[in-house]
Amino acid sequence: MLTITESVLVRELALKWSKVGLQVVKELVVPIIDNIYYDNYLEGRDSIRIDLAAYDPHNDKIIFVEAENGLYLPHPQIYLPFCNELYVLCPEDLSSFRNEQMEWSRDEGIGIIEMTEDGEITTSLSASSRKIYPSVEAYVKARLFKKIEKERKKK
């Protein structure tokens, strides 16, 4: 299995997606506000932090990406209520439990993006597109667009 840091994975995917017109930010924090949305996955949390958040203006979608060092999926469900599509990003994993993880991800609607040894980023499993509550969508978009604008001003 390829050894690569999560920050490199995120940086490379952000570059790739930016080139095709997605608006991308790294490390988006979304505070949990009970009267907007709450479920059992969020028990005891003040916020969620996603490694990469993107807005697809062509399809009006919020896409979240959680980077991992391998294809093991300990907690991505906490992000599902906050995005239209959710992906796990990791180095290409050809281990013995790959099929089990792919099946679990497919059942949960979570996509998988992998980086091969030669640095190519490929979507191994497409995420299911889901609707999110309008109030949650508006809240996440506001946080996302604010961070996009803040990072744009830094450049």
PDB file of C-alpha atoms in Angstrom:
ATOM      1  CA  MET A   1       0.000   0.000   0.000  1.00  0.00           C
ATOM      2  CA  LEU A   2       1.187   3.489  -0.869  1.00  0.00           C
ATOM      3  CA  THR A   3       2.281   5.596   2.112  1.00  0.00           C
ATOM      4  CA  ILE A   4       1.262   9.215   1.755  1.00  0.00           C
ATOM      5  CA  THR A   5       0.118  11.836   4.226  1.00  0.00           C
ATOM      6  CA  GLU A   6      -3.470  12.958   4.457  1.00  0.00           C
ATOM      7  CA  SER A   7      -2.414  16.557   3.821  1.00  0.00           C
ATOM      8  CA  VAL A   8      -0.798  15.583   0.500  1.00  0.00           C
ATOM      9  CA  LEU A   9      -3.908  13.643  -0.511  1.00  0.00           C
ATOM     10  CA  VAL A  10      -6.115  16.634   0.281  1.00  0.00           C
ATOM     11  CA  ARG A  11      -3.821  19.101  -1.482  1.00  0.00           C
ATOM     12  CA  GLU A  12      -3.698  17.029  -4.676  1.00  0.00           C
ATOM     13  CA  LEU A  13      -7.454  16.454  -4.813  1.00  0.00           C
ATOM     14  CA  ALA A  14      -8.101  20.156  -4.126  1.00  0.00           C
ATOM     15  CA  LEU A  15      -5.865  21.089  -7.064  1.00  0.00           C
ATOM     16  CA  LYS A  16      -7.588  18.586  -9.349  1.00  0.00           C
ATOM     17  CA  TRP A  17     -11.085  19.708  -8.416  1.00  0.00           C
ATOM     18  CA  SER A  18     -10.224  23.416  -8.635  1.00  0.00           C
ATOM     19  CA  LYS A  19      -9.098  22.880 -12.231  1.00  0.00           C
ATOM     20  CA  VAL A  20     -12.557  21.579 -13.172  1.00  0.00           C
ATOM     21  CA  GLY A  21     -14.424  24.490 -11.579  1.00  0.00           C
ATOM     22  CA  LEU A  22     -15.266  23.250  -8.105  1.00  0.00           C
ATOM     23  CA  GLN A  23     -14.860  25.761  -5.287  1.00  0.00           C
ATOM     24  CA  VAL A  24     -12.700  24.008  -2.705  1.00  0.00           C
ATOM     25  CA  VAL A  25     -11.595  24.659   0.877  1.00  0.00           C
ATOM     26  CA  LYS A  26      -9.525  22.594   3.270  1.00  0.00           C
ATOM     27  CA  GLU A  27     -10.559  21.953   6.855  1.00  0.00           C
ATOM     28  CA  LEU A  28     -14.060  23.334   7.003  1.00  0.00           C
ATOM     29  CA  VAL A  29     -15.496  23.490  10.525  1.00  0.00           C
ATOM     30  CA  VAL A  30     -19.272  23.451  10.910  1.00  0.00           C
ATOM     31  CA  PRO A  31     -20.559  24.162  14.446  1.00  0.00           C
ATOM     32  CA  ILE A  32     -23.415  21.949  15.575  1.00  0.00           C
ATOM     33  CA  ILE A  33     -26.531  23.962  16.313  1.00  0.00           C
ATOM     34  CA  ASP A  34     -29.247  21.757  17.789  1.00  0.00           C
ATOM     35  CA  ASN A  35     -32.152  23.736  16.388  1.00  0.00           C
ATOM     36  CA  ILE A  36     -30.776  23.393  12.843  1.00  0.00           C
ATOM     37  CA  TYR A  37     -29.908  19.693  12.851  1.00  0.00           C
ATOM     38  CA  TYR A  38     -29.010  16.989  15.339  1.00  0.00           C
ATOM     39  CA  ASP A  39     -28.833  13.208  15.350  1.00  0.00           C
ATOM     40  CA  ASN A  40     -27.189  10.425  17.347  1.00  0.00           C
ATOM     41  CA  TYR A  41     -23.979  10.501  15.275  1.00  0.00           C
ATOM     42  CA  LEU A  42     -23.337  13.983  16.661  1.00  0.00           C
ATOM     43  CA  GLU A  43     -23.723  13.079  20.342  1.00  0.00           C
ATOM     44  CA  GLY A  44     -21.213  15.014  22.432  1.00  0.00           C
ATOM     45  CA  ARG A  45     -19.822  17.094  19.551  1.00  0.00           C
ATOM     46  CA  ASP A  46     -19.667  20.876  19.324  1.00  0.00           C
ATOM     47  CA  SER A  47     -18.731  20.853  15.640  1.00  0.00           C
ATOM     48  CA  ILE A  48     -17.602  18.711  12.750  1.00  0.00           C
ATOM     49  CA  ARG A  49     -14.383  19.287  10.822  1.00  0.00           C
ATOM     50  CA  ILE A  50     -14.058  17.919   7.317  1.00  0.00           C
ATOM     51  CA  ASP A  51     -10.695  17.658   5.561  1.00  0.00           C
ATOM     52  CA  LEU A  52     -11.961  18.983   2.220  1.00  0.00           C
ATOM     53  CA  ALA A  53     -15.237  20.671   1.337  1.00  0.00           C
ATOM     54  CA  ALA A  54     -16.249  21.590  -2.176  1.00  0.00           C
ATOM     55  CA  TYR A  55     -19.123  23.356  -3.818  1.00  0.00           C
ATOM     56  CA  ASP A  56     -20.043  22.206  -7.307  1.00  0.00           C
ATOM     57  CA  PRO A  57     -21.700  25.262  -8.903  1.00  0.00           C
ATOM     58  CA  HIS A  58     -22.725  23.289 -11.993  1.00  0.00           C
ATOM     59  CA  ASN A  59     -24.876  20.870  -9.973  1.00  0.00           C
ATOM     60  CA  ASP A  60     -25.486  22.964  -6.828  1.00  0.00           C
ATOM     61  CA  LYS A  61     -23.933  20.282  -4.599  1.00  0.00           C
ATOM     62  CA  ILE A  62     -21.957  20.323  -1.383  1.00  0.00           C
ATOM     63  CA  ILE A  63     -19.274  17.623  -1.432  1.00  0.00           C
ATOM     64  CA  PHE A  64     -17.322  16.559   1.656  1.00  0.00           C
ATOM     65  CA  VAL A  65     -14.126  14.496   1.618  1.00  0.00           C
ATOM     66  CA  GLU A  66     -12.577  12.832   4.668  1.00  0.00           C
ATOM     67  CA  ALA A  67      -8.929  11.858   4.144  1.00  0.00           C
ATOM     68  CA  GLU A  68      -7.653   8.645   5.725  1.00  0.00           C
ATOM     69  CA  ASN A  69      -4.333   6.805   5.668  1.00  0.00           C
ATOM     70  CA  GLY A  70      -6.043   3.667   4.436  1.00  0.00           C
ATOM     71  CA  LEU A  71      -9.365   2.235   3.387  1.00  0.00           C
ATOM     72  CA  TYR A  72     -10.839   1.859   6.834  1.00  0.00           C
ATOM     73  CA  LEU A  73     -13.890   3.859   7.583  1.00  0.00           C
ATOM     74  CA  PRO A  74     -14.286   4.535  11.300  1.00  0.00           C
ATOM     75  CA  HIS A  75     -16.646   7.503  11.382  1.00  0.00           C
ATOM     76  CA  PRO A  76     -17.672   9.088   8.089  1.00  0.00           C
ATOM     77  CA  GLN A  77     -21.401   8.853   8.795  1.00  0.00           C
ATOM     78  CA  ILE A  78     -21.204  11.956  11.006  1.00  0.00           C
ATOM     79  CA  TYR A  79     -20.783  14.036   7.840  1.00  0.00           C
ATOM     80  CA  LEU A  80     -23.746  12.625   5.886  1.00  0.00           C
ATOM     81  CA  PRO A  81     -26.380  15.119   7.126  1.00  0.00           C
ATOM     82  CA  PHE A  82     -24.217  18.068   6.026  1.00  0.00           C
ATOM     83  CA  CYS A  83     -23.438  17.287   2.389  1.00  0.00           C
ATOM     84  CA  ASN A  84     -24.993  16.049  -0.831  1.00  0.00           C
ATOM     85  CA  GLU A  85     -22.078  13.700  -1.504  1.00  0.00           C
ATOM     86  CA  LEU A  86     -19.501  12.223   0.862  1.00  0.00           C
ATOM     87  CA  TYR A  87     -16.189  10.625  -0.095  1.00  0.00           C
ATOM     88  CA  VAL A  88     -13.324   8.975   1.738  1.00  0.00           C
ATOM     89  CA  LEU A  89      -9.938   9.842   0.203  1.00  0.00           C
ATOM     90  CA  CYS A  90      -7.032   7.446   0.768  1.00  0.00           C
ATOM     91  CA  PRO A  91      -4.004   5.856  -0.861  1.00  0.00           C
ATOM     92  CA  GLU A  92      -4.925   2.971  -3.158  1.00  0.00           C
ATOM     93  CA  ASP A  93      -5.662   0.000  -0.938  1.00  0.00           C
ATOM     94  CA  LEU A  94      -5.469  -3.532  -2.279  1.00  0.00           C
ATOM     95  CA  SER A  95      -5.617  -5.214   1.146  1.00  0.00           C
ATOM     96  CA  SER A  96      -7.672  -8.279   1.985  1.00  0.00           C
ATOM     97  CA  PHE A  97     -10.503  -6.241   3.530  1.00  0.00           C
ATOM     98  CA  ARG A  98     -10.947  -3.949   0.503  1.00  0.00           C
ATOM     99  CA  ASN A  99     -14.095  -5.704  -0.758  1.00  0.00           C
ATOM    100  CA  GLU A 100     -15.708  -5.537   2.674  1.00  0.00           C
ATOM    101  CA  GLN A 101     -14.988  -1.799   2.955  1.00  0.00           C
ATOM    102  CA  MET A 102     -16.217  -1.138  -0.589  1.00  0.00           C
ATOM    103  CA  GLU A 103     -19.463  -3.008   0.108  1.00  0.00           C
ATOM    104  CA  TRP A 104     -20.017  -1.120   3.371  1.00  0.00           C
ATOM    105  CA  SER A 105     -19.343   2.207   1.643  1.00  0.00           C
ATOM    106  CA  ARG A 106     -21.705   1.359  -1.216  1.00  0.00           C
ATOM    107  CA  ASP A 107     -24.454   0.464   1.276  1.00  0.00           C
ATOM    108  CA  GLU A 108     -23.929   3.755   3.148  1.00  0.00           C
ATOM    109  CA  GLY A 109     -23.776   5.829  -0.065  1.00  0.00           C
ATOM    110  CA  ILE A 110     -20.206   6.924   0.676  1.00  0.00           C
ATOM    111  CA  GLY A 111     -17.814   7.218  -2.266  1.00  0.00           C
ATOM    112  CA  ILE A 112     -14.143   6.278  -2.311  1.00  0.00           C
ATOM    113  CA  ILE A 113     -11.383   8.260  -4.020  1.00  0.00           C
ATOM    114  CA  GLU A 114      -7.913   6.718  -4.119  1.00  0.00           C
ATOM    115  CA  MET A 115      -4.450   7.900  -5.103  1.00  0.00           C
ATOM    116  CA  THR A 116      -2.395   5.333  -6.981  1.00  0.00           C
ATOM    117  CA  GLU A 117       1.340   4.814  -6.534  1.00  0.00           C
ATOM    118  CA  ASP A 118       1.997   6.967  -9.612  1.00  0.00           C
ATOM    119  CA  GLY A 119      -0.001   9.865  -8.099  1.00  0.00           C
ATOM    120  CA  GLU A 120      -3.167   9.441 -10.149  1.00  0.00           C
ATOM    121  CA  ILE A 121      -6.374  10.255  -8.294  1.00  0.00           C
ATOM    122  CA  THR A 122      -9.288   8.016  -9.233  1.00  0.00           C
ATOM    123  CA  THR A 123     -12.832   7.552  -8.016  1.00  0.00           C
ATOM    124  CA  SER A 124     -13.108   3.879  -7.092  1.00  0.00           C
ATOM    125  CA  LEU A 125     -16.701   4.186  -5.916  1.00  0.00           C
ATOM    126  CA  SER A 126     -19.071   7.056  -6.678  1.00  0.00           C
ATOM    127  CA  ALA A 127     -21.003   8.547  -3.777  1.00  0.00           C
ATOM    128  CA  SER A 128     -24.772   8.520  -3.742  1.00  0.00           C
ATOM    129  CA  SER A 129     -26.235  11.975  -4.105  1.00  0.00           C
ATOM    130  CA  ARG A 130     -28.624  12.829  -1.309  1.00  0.00           C
ATOM    131  CA  LYS A 131     -30.807  15.757  -0.387  1.00  0.00           C
ATOM    132  CA  ILE A 132     -30.078  17.550   2.856  1.00  0.00           C
ATOM    133  CA  TYR A 133     -32.433  19.591   4.989  1.00  0.00           C
ATOM    134  CA  PRO A 134     -32.816  23.072   3.479  1.00  0.00           C
ATOM    135  CA  SER A 135     -31.850  24.803   6.746  1.00  0.00           C
ATOM    136  CA  VAL A 136     -28.729  22.627   7.050  1.00  0.00           C
ATOM    137  CA  GLU A 137     -27.855  23.226   3.401  1.00  0.00           C
ATOM    138  CA  ALA A 138     -28.150  27.000   3.811  1.00  0.00           C
ATOM    139  CA  TYR A 139     -26.058  26.916   6.992  1.00  0.00           C
ATOM    140  CA  VAL A 140     -23.279  24.779   5.479  1.00  0.00           C
ATOM    141  CA  LYS A 141     -23.210  26.845   2.277  1.00  0.00           C
ATOM    142  CA  ALA A 142     -22.882  30.031   4.335  1.00  0.00           C
ATOM    143  CA  ARG A 143     -19.896  28.562   6.224  1.00  0.00           C
ATOM    144  CA  LEU A 144     -18.371  27.185   3.024  1.00  0.00           C
ATOM    145  CA  PHE A 145     -18.754  30.385   0.982  1.00  0.00           C
ATOM    146  CA  LYS A 146     -17.420  32.499   3.855  1.00  0.00           C
ATOM    147  CA  LYS A 147     -14.268  30.365   4.014  1.00  0.00           C
ATOM    148  CA  ILE A 148     -13.908  30.351   0.204  1.00  0.00           C
ATOM    149  CA  GLU A 149     -14.059  34.162   0.199  1.00  0.00           C
ATOM    150  CA  LYS A 150     -11.626  34.426   3.106  1.00  0.00           C
ATOM    151  CA  GLU A 151      -9.094  32.193   1.328  1.00  0.00           C
ATOM    152  CA  ARG A 152      -9.583  34.074  -1.946  1.00  0.00           C
ATOM    153  CA  LYS A 153      -8.668  37.343  -0.199  1.00  0.00           C
ATOM    154  CA  LYS A 154      -5.437  35.772   1.124  1.00  0.00           C
ATOM    155  CA  LYS A 155      -4.153  35.134  -2.405  1.00  0.00           C
TER     156      LYS A 155
END
